[in-house]
Coordinates of C-alpha atoms in Angstrom, one line a residue:
X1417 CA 21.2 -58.1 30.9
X1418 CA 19.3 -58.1 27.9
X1419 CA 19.1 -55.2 25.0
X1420 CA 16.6 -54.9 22.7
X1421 CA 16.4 -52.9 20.1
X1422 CA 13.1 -51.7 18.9
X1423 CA 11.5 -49.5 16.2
X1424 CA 12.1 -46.6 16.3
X1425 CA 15.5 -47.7 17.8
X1426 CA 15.2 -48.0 21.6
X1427 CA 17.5 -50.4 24.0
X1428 CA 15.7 -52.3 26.3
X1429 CA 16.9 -54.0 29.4
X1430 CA 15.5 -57.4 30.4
X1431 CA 16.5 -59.9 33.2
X1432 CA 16.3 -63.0 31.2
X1433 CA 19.3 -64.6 30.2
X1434 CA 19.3 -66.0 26.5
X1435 CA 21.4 -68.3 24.2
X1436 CA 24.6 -67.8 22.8
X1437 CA 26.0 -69.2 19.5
X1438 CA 29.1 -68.3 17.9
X1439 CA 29.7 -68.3 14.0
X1440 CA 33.0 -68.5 12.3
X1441 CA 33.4 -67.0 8.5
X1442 CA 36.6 -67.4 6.6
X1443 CA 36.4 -64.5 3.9
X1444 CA 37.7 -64.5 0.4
X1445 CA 38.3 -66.5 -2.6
X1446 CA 39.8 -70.1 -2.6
X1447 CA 43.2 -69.1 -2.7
X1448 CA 42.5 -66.9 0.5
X1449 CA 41.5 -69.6 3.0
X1450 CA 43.4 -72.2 4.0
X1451 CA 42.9 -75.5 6.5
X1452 CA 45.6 -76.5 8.4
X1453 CA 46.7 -79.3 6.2
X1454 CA 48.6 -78.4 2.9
X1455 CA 45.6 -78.7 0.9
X1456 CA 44.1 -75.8 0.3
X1457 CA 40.1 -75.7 1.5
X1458 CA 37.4 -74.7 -0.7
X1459 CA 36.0 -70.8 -0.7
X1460 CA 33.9 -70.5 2.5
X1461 CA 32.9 -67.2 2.1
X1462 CA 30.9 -66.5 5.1
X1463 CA 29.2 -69.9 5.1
X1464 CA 27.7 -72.0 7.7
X1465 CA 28.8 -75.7 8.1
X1466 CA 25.8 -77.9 8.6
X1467 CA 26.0 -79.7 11.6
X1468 CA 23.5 -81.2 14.8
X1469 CA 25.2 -82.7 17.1
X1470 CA 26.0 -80.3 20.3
X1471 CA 27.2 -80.4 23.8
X1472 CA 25.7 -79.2 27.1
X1473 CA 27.9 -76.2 28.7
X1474 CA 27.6 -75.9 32.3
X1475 CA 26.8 -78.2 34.8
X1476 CA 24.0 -76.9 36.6
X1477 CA 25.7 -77.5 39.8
X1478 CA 25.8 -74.3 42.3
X1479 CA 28.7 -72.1 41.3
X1480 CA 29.2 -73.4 37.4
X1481 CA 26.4 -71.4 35.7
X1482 CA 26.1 -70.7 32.1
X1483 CA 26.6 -67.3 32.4
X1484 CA 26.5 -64.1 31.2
X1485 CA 24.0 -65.6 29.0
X1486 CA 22.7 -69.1 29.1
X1487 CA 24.6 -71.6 26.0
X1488 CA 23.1 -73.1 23.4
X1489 CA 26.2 -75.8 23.7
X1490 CA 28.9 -76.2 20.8
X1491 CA 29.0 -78.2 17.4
X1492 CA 31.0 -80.9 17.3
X1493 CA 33.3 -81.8 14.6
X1494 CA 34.6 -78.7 13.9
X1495 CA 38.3 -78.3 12.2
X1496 CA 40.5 -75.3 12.7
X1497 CA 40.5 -72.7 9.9
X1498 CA 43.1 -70.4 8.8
X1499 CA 42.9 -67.3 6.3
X1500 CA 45.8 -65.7 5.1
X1501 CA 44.0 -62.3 4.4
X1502 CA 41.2 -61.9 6.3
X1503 CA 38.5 -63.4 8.8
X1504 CA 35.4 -62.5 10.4
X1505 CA 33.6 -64.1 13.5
X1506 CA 30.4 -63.1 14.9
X1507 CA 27.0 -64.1 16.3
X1508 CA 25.2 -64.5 12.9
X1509 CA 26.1 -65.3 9.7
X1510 CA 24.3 -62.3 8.0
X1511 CA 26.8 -60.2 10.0
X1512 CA 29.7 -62.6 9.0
X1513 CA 28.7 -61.4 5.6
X1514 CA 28.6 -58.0 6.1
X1515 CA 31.8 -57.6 7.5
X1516 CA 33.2 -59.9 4.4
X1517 CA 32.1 -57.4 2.2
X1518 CA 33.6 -54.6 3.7
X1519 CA 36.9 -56.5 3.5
X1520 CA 36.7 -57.7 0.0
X1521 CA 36.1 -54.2 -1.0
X1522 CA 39.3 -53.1 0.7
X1523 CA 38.2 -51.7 3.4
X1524 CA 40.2 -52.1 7.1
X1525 CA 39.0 -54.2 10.2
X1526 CA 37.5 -50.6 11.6
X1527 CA 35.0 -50.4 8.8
X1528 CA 34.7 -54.0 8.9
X1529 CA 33.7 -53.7 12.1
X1530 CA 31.3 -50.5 11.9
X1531 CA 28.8 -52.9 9.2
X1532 CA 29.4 -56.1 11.6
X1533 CA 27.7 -54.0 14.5
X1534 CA 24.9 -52.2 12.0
X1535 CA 23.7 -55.9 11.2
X1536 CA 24.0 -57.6 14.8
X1537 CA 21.8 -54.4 16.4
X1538 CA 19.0 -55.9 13.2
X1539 CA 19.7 -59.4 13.6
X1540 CA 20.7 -60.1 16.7
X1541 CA 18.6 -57.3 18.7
X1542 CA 18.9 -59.4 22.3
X1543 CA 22.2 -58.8 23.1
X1544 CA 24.1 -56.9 20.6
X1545 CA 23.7 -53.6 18.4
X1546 CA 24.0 -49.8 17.9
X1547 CA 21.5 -49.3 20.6
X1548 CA 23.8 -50.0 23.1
X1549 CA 27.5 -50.5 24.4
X1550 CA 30.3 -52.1 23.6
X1551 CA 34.4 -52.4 24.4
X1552 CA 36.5 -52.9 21.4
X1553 CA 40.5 -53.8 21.0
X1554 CA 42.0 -53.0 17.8
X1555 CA 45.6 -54.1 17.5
X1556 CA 47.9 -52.5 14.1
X1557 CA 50.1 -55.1 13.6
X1558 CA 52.2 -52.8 12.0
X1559 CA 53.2 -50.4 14.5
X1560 CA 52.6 -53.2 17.6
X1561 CA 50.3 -51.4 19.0
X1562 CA 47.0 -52.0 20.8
X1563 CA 44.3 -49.4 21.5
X1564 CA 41.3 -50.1 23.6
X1565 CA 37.7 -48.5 23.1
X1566 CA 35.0 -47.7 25.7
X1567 CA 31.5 -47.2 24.5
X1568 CA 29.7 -48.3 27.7
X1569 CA 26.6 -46.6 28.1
X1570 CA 26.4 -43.7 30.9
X1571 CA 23.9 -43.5 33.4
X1572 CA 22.5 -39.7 33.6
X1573 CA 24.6 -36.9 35.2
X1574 CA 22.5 -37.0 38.2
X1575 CA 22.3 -40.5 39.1
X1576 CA 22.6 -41.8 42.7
X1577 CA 23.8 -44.5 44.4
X1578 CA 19.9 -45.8 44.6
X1579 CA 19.2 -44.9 40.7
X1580 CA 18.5 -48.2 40.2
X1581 CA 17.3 -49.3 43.4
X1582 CA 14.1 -47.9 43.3
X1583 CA 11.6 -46.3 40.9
X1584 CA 11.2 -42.9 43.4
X1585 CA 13.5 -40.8 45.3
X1586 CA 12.1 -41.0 48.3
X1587 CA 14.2 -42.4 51.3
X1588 CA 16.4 -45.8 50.8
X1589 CA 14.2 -48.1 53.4
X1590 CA 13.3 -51.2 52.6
X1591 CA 14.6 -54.2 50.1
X1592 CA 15.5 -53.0 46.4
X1593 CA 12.9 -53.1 44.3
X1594 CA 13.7 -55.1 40.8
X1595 CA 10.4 -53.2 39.0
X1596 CA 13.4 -50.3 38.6
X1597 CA 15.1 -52.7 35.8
X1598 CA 11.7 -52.3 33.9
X1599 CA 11.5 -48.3 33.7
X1600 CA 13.3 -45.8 32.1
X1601 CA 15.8 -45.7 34.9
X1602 CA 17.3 -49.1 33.5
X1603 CA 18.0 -47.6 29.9
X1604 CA 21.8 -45.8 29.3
X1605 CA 22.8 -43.0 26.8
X1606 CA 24.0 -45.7 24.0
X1607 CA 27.8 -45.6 23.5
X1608 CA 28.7 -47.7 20.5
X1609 CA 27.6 -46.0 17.7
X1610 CA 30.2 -42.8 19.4
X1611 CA 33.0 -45.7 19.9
X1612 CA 32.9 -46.9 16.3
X1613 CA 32.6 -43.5 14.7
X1614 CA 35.7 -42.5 17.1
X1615 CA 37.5 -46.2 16.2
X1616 CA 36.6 -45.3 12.2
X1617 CA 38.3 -41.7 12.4
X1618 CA 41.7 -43.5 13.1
X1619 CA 41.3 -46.4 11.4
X1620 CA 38.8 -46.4 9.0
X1621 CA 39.6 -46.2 5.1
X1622 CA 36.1 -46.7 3.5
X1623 CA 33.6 -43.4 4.0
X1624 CA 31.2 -44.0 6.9
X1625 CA 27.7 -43.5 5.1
X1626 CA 29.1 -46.5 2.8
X1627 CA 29.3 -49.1 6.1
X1628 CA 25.8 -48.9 6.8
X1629 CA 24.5 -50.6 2.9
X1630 CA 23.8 -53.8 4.6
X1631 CA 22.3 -53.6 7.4
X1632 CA 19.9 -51.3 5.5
X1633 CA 19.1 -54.0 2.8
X1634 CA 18.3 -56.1 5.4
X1635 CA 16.1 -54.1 7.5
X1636 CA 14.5 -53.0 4.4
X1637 CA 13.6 -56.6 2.7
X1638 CA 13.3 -58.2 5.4
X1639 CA 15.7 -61.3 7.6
X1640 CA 14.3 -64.5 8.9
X1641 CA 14.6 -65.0 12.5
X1642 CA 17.1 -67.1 14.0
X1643 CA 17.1 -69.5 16.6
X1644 CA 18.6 -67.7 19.1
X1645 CA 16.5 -64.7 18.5
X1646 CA 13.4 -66.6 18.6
X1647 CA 14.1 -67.9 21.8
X1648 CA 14.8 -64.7 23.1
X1649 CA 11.4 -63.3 21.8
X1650 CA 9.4 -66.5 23.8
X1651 CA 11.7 -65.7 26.6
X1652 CA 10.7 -62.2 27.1
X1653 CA 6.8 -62.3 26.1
X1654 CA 6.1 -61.4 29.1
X1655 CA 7.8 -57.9 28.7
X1656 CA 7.3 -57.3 25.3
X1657 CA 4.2 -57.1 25.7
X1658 CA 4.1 -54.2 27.7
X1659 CA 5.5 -51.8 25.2
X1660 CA 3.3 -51.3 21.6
X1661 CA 6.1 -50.8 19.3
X1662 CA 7.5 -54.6 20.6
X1663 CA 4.6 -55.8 20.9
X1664 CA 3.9 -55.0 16.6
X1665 CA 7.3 -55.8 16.0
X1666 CA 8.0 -59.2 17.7
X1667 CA 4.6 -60.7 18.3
X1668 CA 2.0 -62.0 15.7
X1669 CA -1.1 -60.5 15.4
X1670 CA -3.2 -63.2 18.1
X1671 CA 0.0 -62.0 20.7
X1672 CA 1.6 -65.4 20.2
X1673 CA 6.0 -65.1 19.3
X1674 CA 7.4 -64.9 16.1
X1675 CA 8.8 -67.9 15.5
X1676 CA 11.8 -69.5 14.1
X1677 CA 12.0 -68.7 10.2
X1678 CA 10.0 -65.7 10.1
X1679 CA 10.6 -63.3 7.7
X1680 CA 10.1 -59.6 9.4
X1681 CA 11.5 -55.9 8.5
X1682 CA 12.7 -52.9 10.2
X1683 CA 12.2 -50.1 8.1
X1684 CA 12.9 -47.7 11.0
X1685 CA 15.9 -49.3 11.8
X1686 CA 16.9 -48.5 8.3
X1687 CA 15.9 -45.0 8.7

């Protein structure tokens, strides 16, 4: 499923399955990152690599599908990269950045982790963010020891069997209805923004309100839309549409997409 979220900050569920594109940043000065020859690389601090050519993923033959979300295929060409201190991998380079910072200022993979998740919930509003859940590992490679959050969302106390199977409680006869996955029924009590605060009492070294800076200045001057977000804004017109706060936020003002490149701000998300 899909999450938006929407200002003021709302998650949104939608059936429509969207792209997925992975970016690698190797963090820190020269001396930092390394490739796997004895040469040492250049600083890549949280760069993108240039690069077109891409491969298919997924046949398209009954029982291979591109699931949970449909691929935008992988860059070729790519060479393994190794840091000696630090790395960050996420969905969008201005979260790559973000979590770069919070490293290079000292801080641990926790807090790190806390400003990767503000910016993806801006940036990457589809399928990631602090409007929704999340699962998170964090391993101490000091004491060998592994911990595992859960900040899935939770369905209300008195949800039944049928919550999502239809709109009404009235009697279960007849076949599902799928409208349910467009009300309120289909939205959960958000659970990361709980899990990281939880994760950042153990592990966390920089204050909170400090992990936050980024994805505020971003939300606040504005970020140009992405690929994979635009995509996911044609995709779901349609439902968009249907709610005015979306409807301002992702749509131009003749109803047609943002597209790729646009510049838009959040300022409630910032708030």
């Amino acid at each position: 499923m899909t999450n938006f979220n929407l200002p003021p900050l709302r998650a949104w569920r939608s059936p429509i399955l969207l792209a997925w594109i992975g970016l690698l940043a190797a963090c820190g000065s020269a001396s930092d990152v390394i490739a796997p020859s004895p040469t040492a690389a250049p600083d890549l601090a949280c760069q993108l690599a240039a690069g077109t050519s891409t491969v298919v993923v997924g046949s398209g033959v009954p029982g291979d599908p591109t699931l949970p979300e449909a691929s935008s295929g992988y860059k070729l060409g790519k060479q393994p990269v190794m840091a000696q201190k630090y790395m960050v991998v996420t969905a969008n380079p201005h979260a790559s950045a973000a979590g770069c910072a919070i490293l290079r200022a000292g801080g641990s993979a926790i807090d790190a982790a806390v400003a990767v998740q503000a910016v993806l919930g801006l940036v990457e509003p589809q399928s990631s963010g602090i409007g929704g859940g999340a699962f998170m590992l964090h391993y101490n490679a000091t004491t060998k020891e592994l911990a595992s959050y859960d900040g899935r969302e939770t369905a209300p106390a008195a949800a039944t069997e049928n919550y999502l199977r239809w709109i009404g409680d009235t009697a279960a006869t007849g076949a599902p209805q799928p409208n349910a996955r467009a009300s309120g029924r289909s939205v959960g009590t958000p659970g990361a923004m709980r899990m990281l605060e939880m994760a950042h009492r153990e592990h966390g070294v920089l204050p909170w309100g400090g992990l936050f800076n980024d994805g505020m200045r971003l939300a606040n001057d504005g970020f140009r839309i992405s690929g994979r977000m635009a995509d996911a804004i044609a995709l779901n017109r349609t439902n968009l549409l249907r709610d005015p706060d979306a409807t301002a936020y992702f749509m131009n003002a003749d109803g047609t997409a943002k597209a790729l490149g646009t510049t838009i701000r959040n300022p409630a998300y910032a708030d």
